[in-house]
Amino acid sequence: MLINLSEVMAMVGQTKDTQTPIELEKFSMHGIEYSFSEKSDAHVIVTCVGERKVSICCKADVSLLVPCSRCLEEVVVPFVIDFNKEFDFSGTKEESQEELEEAEYIIDYDLDVDALVMEEMMLQFPMQALCKDDCKGICGTCGTNLNTGSCTCDQQGSDPRMLAIQDIFKNFGQAD
């Protein structure tokens, strides 16, 4: 959804207060697509705070389905979008362009709400999502989810990094 900022810049103090749906169907990051489990409408308030200066405030709540980093079960990860920033369009074309190039959600005098929400979600995206703090993960051999059951795989010596050390112990007759 695009919101025209030039309509508000006509008079200092003028405000545009809108509720707009977030039109994103999926969220993509690092080549992986995540589905939304929830998304509220974005509440956007654009206020002219000076000659060709606007303040943009955007609030929204969204949740994504992200695979658990250990067991790969889907986890609902909430994001609270609470964006507030001022933009100055009064400088020279070069000065304004430099500031606005960093804000990929402003194109000329239009605010792209979906792009703003996406950028805020990227900034908040967790390094690791866990279904629970004590998630046991999956078996590295058979792929069984260890939270829901156990497997009969040999868990000792399954780490390939340890094979060389185990060979050394075997040579000295001290292996398990």
PDB file of C-alpha atoms in Angstrom:
ATOM      1  CA  MET A   1       0.000   0.000   0.000  1.00  0.00           C
ATOM      2  CA  LEU A   2       1.370   3.401  -0.980  1.00  0.00           C
ATOM      3  CA  ILE A   3       0.628   6.566   0.999  1.00  0.00           C
ATOM      4  CA  ASN A   4       1.230   9.871  -0.762  1.00  0.00           C
ATOM      5  CA  LEU A   5       3.329  12.128   1.488  1.00  0.00           C
ATOM      6  CA  SER A   6       3.030  15.268  -0.655  1.00  0.00           C
ATOM      7  CA  GLU A   7      -0.647  15.629   0.336  1.00  0.00           C
ATOM      8  CA  VAL A   8       0.403  16.143   3.957  1.00  0.00           C
ATOM      9  CA  MET A   9       3.367  18.451   3.231  1.00  0.00           C
ATOM     10  CA  ALA A  10       1.084  21.243   1.991  1.00  0.00           C
ATOM     11  CA  MET A  11       0.545  22.721   5.461  1.00  0.00           C
ATOM     12  CA  VAL A  12       2.492  22.504   8.734  1.00  0.00           C
ATOM     13  CA  GLY A  13       0.520  20.556  11.320  1.00  0.00           C
ATOM     14  CA  GLN A  14      -1.542  18.658   8.763  1.00  0.00           C
ATOM     15  CA  THR A  15      -1.944  14.983   9.648  1.00  0.00           C
ATOM     16  CA  LYS A  16      -3.017  11.904   7.757  1.00  0.00           C
ATOM     17  CA  ASP A  17      -4.091   9.036  10.015  1.00  0.00           C
ATOM     18  CA  THR A  18      -4.819   5.736   8.228  1.00  0.00           C
ATOM     19  CA  GLN A  19      -5.328   2.068   8.912  1.00  0.00           C
ATOM     20  CA  THR A  20      -3.968   0.093   5.986  1.00  0.00           C
ATOM     21  CA  PRO A  21      -3.809  -3.652   5.468  1.00  0.00           C
ATOM     22  CA  ILE A  22      -0.403  -5.269   5.156  1.00  0.00           C
ATOM     23  CA  GLU A  23      -0.540  -6.798   1.682  1.00  0.00           C
ATOM     24  CA  LEU A  24       2.500  -9.062   2.048  1.00  0.00           C
ATOM     25  CA  GLU A  25       1.617 -12.717   1.467  1.00  0.00           C
ATOM     26  CA  LYS A  26       5.018 -14.107   2.559  1.00  0.00           C
ATOM     27  CA  PHE A  27       8.142 -12.716   4.176  1.00  0.00           C
ATOM     28  CA  SER A  28      11.431 -13.557   2.427  1.00  0.00           C
ATOM     29  CA  MET A  29      14.874 -13.388   3.978  1.00  0.00           C
ATOM     30  CA  HIS A  30      18.117 -15.008   2.794  1.00  0.00           C
ATOM     31  CA  GLY A  31      16.207 -16.904   0.106  1.00  0.00           C
ATOM     32  CA  ILE A  32      13.792 -18.498   2.595  1.00  0.00           C
ATOM     33  CA  GLU A  33      10.080 -17.687   2.613  1.00  0.00           C
ATOM     34  CA  TYR A  34       8.118 -17.564   5.859  1.00  0.00           C
ATOM     35  CA  SER A  35       4.322 -17.586   6.125  1.00  0.00           C
ATOM     36  CA  PHE A  36       2.369 -15.179   8.291  1.00  0.00           C
ATOM     37  CA  SER A  37       0.346 -16.672  11.117  1.00  0.00           C
ATOM     38  CA  GLU A  38      -1.148 -13.261  11.992  1.00  0.00           C
ATOM     39  CA  LYS A  39      -0.984  -9.717  10.738  1.00  0.00           C
ATOM     40  CA  SER A  40      -2.893  -6.688  11.909  1.00  0.00           C
ATOM     41  CA  ASP A  41      -3.545  -3.609   9.844  1.00  0.00           C
ATOM     42  CA  ALA A  42      -0.774  -1.044   9.970  1.00  0.00           C
ATOM     43  CA  HIS A  43      -1.722   2.166  11.774  1.00  0.00           C
ATOM     44  CA  VAL A  44       0.156   4.947   9.972  1.00  0.00           C
ATOM     45  CA  ILE A  45       0.226   8.582  11.041  1.00  0.00           C
ATOM     46  CA  VAL A  46       1.981  11.067   8.756  1.00  0.00           C
ATOM     47  CA  THR A  47       2.354  14.614  10.121  1.00  0.00           C
ATOM     48  CA  CYS A  48       3.865  17.699   8.521  1.00  0.00           C
ATOM     49  CA  VAL A  49       6.285  19.023  11.159  1.00  0.00           C
ATOM     50  CA  GLY A  50       7.878  21.797   9.125  1.00  0.00           C
ATOM     51  CA  GLU A  51       8.304  23.073   5.620  1.00  0.00           C
ATOM     52  CA  ARG A  52       8.665  19.897   3.525  1.00  0.00           C
ATOM     53  CA  LYS A  53       9.367  17.843   6.679  1.00  0.00           C
ATOM     54  CA  VAL A  54       7.209  14.915   7.714  1.00  0.00           C
ATOM     55  CA  SER A  55       7.057  12.652  10.722  1.00  0.00           C
ATOM     56  CA  ILE A  56       6.025   9.059  10.008  1.00  0.00           C
ATOM     57  CA  CYS A  57       4.705   6.810  12.748  1.00  0.00           C
ATOM     58  CA  CYS A  58       3.722   3.207  11.939  1.00  0.00           C
ATOM     59  CA  LYS A  59       2.468   0.562  14.349  1.00  0.00           C
ATOM     60  CA  ALA A  60       1.520  -3.024  13.529  1.00  0.00           C
ATOM     61  CA  ASP A  61       1.641  -6.511  15.001  1.00  0.00           C
ATOM     62  CA  VAL A  62       2.580  -9.481  12.835  1.00  0.00           C
ATOM     63  CA  SER A  63       3.627 -13.072  13.503  1.00  0.00           C
ATOM     64  CA  LEU A  64       5.581 -15.459  11.300  1.00  0.00           C
ATOM     65  CA  LEU A  65       5.851 -19.227  11.252  1.00  0.00           C
ATOM     66  CA  VAL A  66       9.584 -19.937  11.591  1.00  0.00           C
ATOM     67  CA  PRO A  67      11.149 -23.411  11.878  1.00  0.00           C
ATOM     68  CA  CYS A  68      12.711 -24.233  15.243  1.00  0.00           C
ATOM     69  CA  SER A  69      16.492 -24.089  14.951  1.00  0.00           C
ATOM     70  CA  ARG A  70      16.844 -27.503  16.625  1.00  0.00           C
ATOM     71  CA  CYS A  71      13.837 -29.681  15.701  1.00  0.00           C
ATOM     72  CA  LEU A  72      12.438 -27.832  12.648  1.00  0.00           C
ATOM     73  CA  GLU A  73       8.878 -27.675  14.046  1.00  0.00           C
ATOM     74  CA  GLU A  74       7.114 -24.398  13.203  1.00  0.00           C
ATOM     75  CA  VAL A  75       7.238 -21.713  15.887  1.00  0.00           C
ATOM     76  CA  VAL A  76       5.083 -18.583  15.962  1.00  0.00           C
ATOM     77  CA  VAL A  77       7.457 -15.609  16.199  1.00  0.00           C
ATOM     78  CA  PRO A  78       5.753 -12.252  16.972  1.00  0.00           C
ATOM     79  CA  PHE A  79       7.030  -8.919  15.662  1.00  0.00           C
ATOM     80  CA  VAL A  80       5.919  -5.567  17.081  1.00  0.00           C
ATOM     81  CA  ILE A  81       6.390  -2.831  14.505  1.00  0.00           C
ATOM     82  CA  ASP A  82       6.767   0.533  16.243  1.00  0.00           C
ATOM     83  CA  PHE A  83       8.395   2.890  13.745  1.00  0.00           C
ATOM     84  CA  ASN A  84       8.796   6.639  14.251  1.00  0.00           C
ATOM     85  CA  LYS A  85      11.062   8.834  12.134  1.00  0.00           C
ATOM     86  CA  GLU A  86      11.229  12.286  10.562  1.00  0.00           C
ATOM     87  CA  PHE A  87      12.162  12.935   6.947  1.00  0.00           C
ATOM     88  CA  ASP A  88      13.307  16.232   5.480  1.00  0.00           C
ATOM     89  CA  PHE A  89      12.464  16.829   1.821  1.00  0.00           C
ATOM     90  CA  SER A  90      13.528  20.503   1.923  1.00  0.00           C
ATOM     91  CA  GLY A  91      17.241  20.045   1.178  1.00  0.00           C
ATOM     92  CA  THR A  92      18.799  19.971  -2.245  1.00  0.00           C
ATOM     93  CA  LYS A  93      17.919  17.059  -4.462  1.00  0.00           C
ATOM     94  CA  GLU A  94      21.291  15.407  -3.689  1.00  0.00           C
ATOM     95  CA  GLU A  95      20.973  15.831   0.104  1.00  0.00           C
ATOM     96  CA  SER A  96      17.416  14.516   0.169  1.00  0.00           C
ATOM     97  CA  GLN A  97      18.294  11.677  -2.180  1.00  0.00           C
ATOM     98  CA  GLU A  98      21.164  10.503   0.053  1.00  0.00           C
ATOM     99  CA  GLU A  99      18.928  10.313   3.142  1.00  0.00           C
ATOM    100  CA  LEU A 100      16.048   8.704   1.258  1.00  0.00           C
ATOM    101  CA  GLU A 101      18.236   6.105  -0.484  1.00  0.00           C
ATOM    102  CA  GLU A 102      18.704   4.450   2.890  1.00  0.00           C
ATOM    103  CA  ALA A 103      14.940   4.380   3.382  1.00  0.00           C
ATOM    104  CA  GLU A 104      13.892   1.945   0.676  1.00  0.00           C
ATOM    105  CA  TYR A 105      10.278   2.333   1.762  1.00  0.00           C
ATOM    106  CA  ILE A 106      10.083   5.925   0.452  1.00  0.00           C
ATOM    107  CA  ILE A 107       9.865   6.248  -3.319  1.00  0.00           C
ATOM    108  CA  ASP A 108       9.740   9.876  -4.469  1.00  0.00           C
ATOM    109  CA  TYR A 109       6.908  11.227  -2.275  1.00  0.00           C
ATOM    110  CA  ASP A 110       5.216   7.889  -1.566  1.00  0.00           C
ATOM    111  CA  LEU A 111       5.521   5.720   1.539  1.00  0.00           C
ATOM    112  CA  ASP A 112       5.420   1.973   0.801  1.00  0.00           C
ATOM    113  CA  VAL A 113       3.942   0.540   4.011  1.00  0.00           C
ATOM    114  CA  ASP A 114       4.713  -3.082   3.072  1.00  0.00           C
ATOM    115  CA  ALA A 115       8.392  -2.258   2.444  1.00  0.00           C
ATOM    116  CA  LEU A 116       8.588  -0.406   5.777  1.00  0.00           C
ATOM    117  CA  VAL A 117       7.054  -3.368   7.643  1.00  0.00           C
ATOM    118  CA  MET A 118       9.405  -5.773   5.865  1.00  0.00           C
ATOM    119  CA  GLU A 119      12.476  -3.714   6.789  1.00  0.00           C
ATOM    120  CA  GLU A 120      11.419  -3.505  10.433  1.00  0.00           C
ATOM    121  CA  MET A 121      10.862  -7.281  10.511  1.00  0.00           C
ATOM    122  CA  MET A 122      14.336  -7.880   9.069  1.00  0.00           C
ATOM    123  CA  LEU A 123      15.824  -5.779  11.857  1.00  0.00           C
ATOM    124  CA  GLN A 124      13.937  -7.787  14.508  1.00  0.00           C
ATOM    125  CA  PHE A 125      14.348 -11.255  12.988  1.00  0.00           C
ATOM    126  CA  PRO A 126      15.728 -13.636  15.644  1.00  0.00           C
ATOM    127  CA  MET A 127      19.122 -15.290  15.235  1.00  0.00           C
ATOM    128  CA  GLN A 128      17.569 -18.529  16.428  1.00  0.00           C
ATOM    129  CA  ALA A 129      13.955 -19.543  16.989  1.00  0.00           C
ATOM    130  CA  LEU A 130      13.262 -22.314  19.494  1.00  0.00           C
ATOM    131  CA  CYS A 131       9.981 -24.132  20.080  1.00  0.00           C
ATOM    132  CA  LYS A 132      10.949 -24.348  23.773  1.00  0.00           C
ATOM    133  CA  ASP A 133      14.091 -23.591  25.760  1.00  0.00           C
ATOM    134  CA  ASP A 134      14.899 -27.256  26.351  1.00  0.00           C
ATOM    135  CA  CYS A 135      14.261 -28.443  22.785  1.00  0.00           C
ATOM    136  CA  LYS A 136      16.190 -31.684  22.214  1.00  0.00           C
ATOM    137  CA  GLY A 137      16.382 -31.264  18.438  1.00  0.00           C
ATOM    138  CA  ILE A 138      16.529 -34.091  15.924  1.00  0.00           C
ATOM    139  CA  CYS A 139      18.731 -37.162  15.702  1.00  0.00           C
ATOM    140  CA  GLY A 140      21.629 -36.485  13.369  1.00  0.00           C
ATOM    141  CA  THR A 141      21.463 -40.030  12.026  1.00  0.00           C
ATOM    142  CA  CYS A 142      17.790 -40.886  11.468  1.00  0.00           C
ATOM    143  CA  GLY A 143      16.098 -37.462  11.793  1.00  0.00           C
ATOM    144  CA  THR A 144      13.710 -38.428  14.608  1.00  0.00           C
ATOM    145  CA  ASN A 145      12.355 -35.472  16.564  1.00  0.00           C
ATOM    146  CA  LEU A 146      13.806 -36.194  20.025  1.00  0.00           C
ATOM    147  CA  ASN A 147      11.091 -34.068  21.702  1.00  0.00           C
ATOM    148  CA  THR A 148       8.383 -36.519  20.643  1.00  0.00           C
ATOM    149  CA  GLY A 149      10.261 -39.802  20.964  1.00  0.00           C
ATOM    150  CA  SER A 150      13.622 -41.495  21.083  1.00  0.00           C
ATOM    151  CA  CYS A 151      15.562 -43.453  18.524  1.00  0.00           C
ATOM    152  CA  THR A 152      17.847 -46.482  18.647  1.00  0.00           C
ATOM    153  CA  CYS A 153      20.746 -44.834  16.870  1.00  0.00           C
ATOM    154  CA  ASP A 154      24.225 -45.029  18.415  1.00  0.00           C
ATOM    155  CA  GLN A 155      24.681 -41.534  19.856  1.00  0.00           C
ATOM    156  CA  GLN A 156      28.297 -42.119  20.848  1.00  0.00           C
ATOM    157  CA  GLY A 157      30.852 -41.377  18.183  1.00  0.00           C
ATOM    158  CA  SER A 158      28.262 -39.827  15.914  1.00  0.00           C
ATOM    159  CA  ASP A 159      30.171 -36.553  15.792  1.00  0.00           C
ATOM    160  CA  PRO A 160      32.494 -36.814  12.761  1.00  0.00           C
ATOM    161  CA  ARG A 161      34.864 -34.278  14.300  1.00  0.00           C
ATOM    162  CA  MET A 162      35.662 -36.762  17.059  1.00  0.00           C
ATOM    163  CA  LEU A 163      36.486 -39.731  14.795  1.00  0.00           C
ATOM    164  CA  ALA A 164      40.176 -38.804  14.515  1.00  0.00           C
ATOM    165  CA  ILE A 165      40.532 -38.573  18.302  1.00  0.00           C
ATOM    166  CA  GLN A 166      38.766 -41.914  18.751  1.00  0.00           C
ATOM    167  CA  ASP A 167      41.260 -43.489  16.323  1.00  0.00           C
ATOM    168  CA  ILE A 168      44.136 -42.220  18.478  1.00  0.00           C
ATOM    169  CA  PHE A 169      42.589 -43.787  21.598  1.00  0.00           C
ATOM    170  CA  LYS A 170      42.043 -47.086  19.747  1.00  0.00           C
ATOM    171  CA  ASN A 171      45.712 -47.156  18.731  1.00  0.00           C
ATOM    172  CA  PHE A 172      46.699 -46.917  22.402  1.00  0.00           C
ATOM    173  CA  GLY A 173      44.087 -49.470  23.488  1.00  0.00           C
ATOM    174  CA  GLN A 174      42.098 -46.976  25.529  1.00  0.00           C
ATOM    175  CA  ALA A 175      38.976 -46.739  23.391  1.00  0.00           C
ATOM    176  CA  ASP A 176      35.580 -47.297  24.921  1.00  0.00           C
TER     177      ASP A 176
END
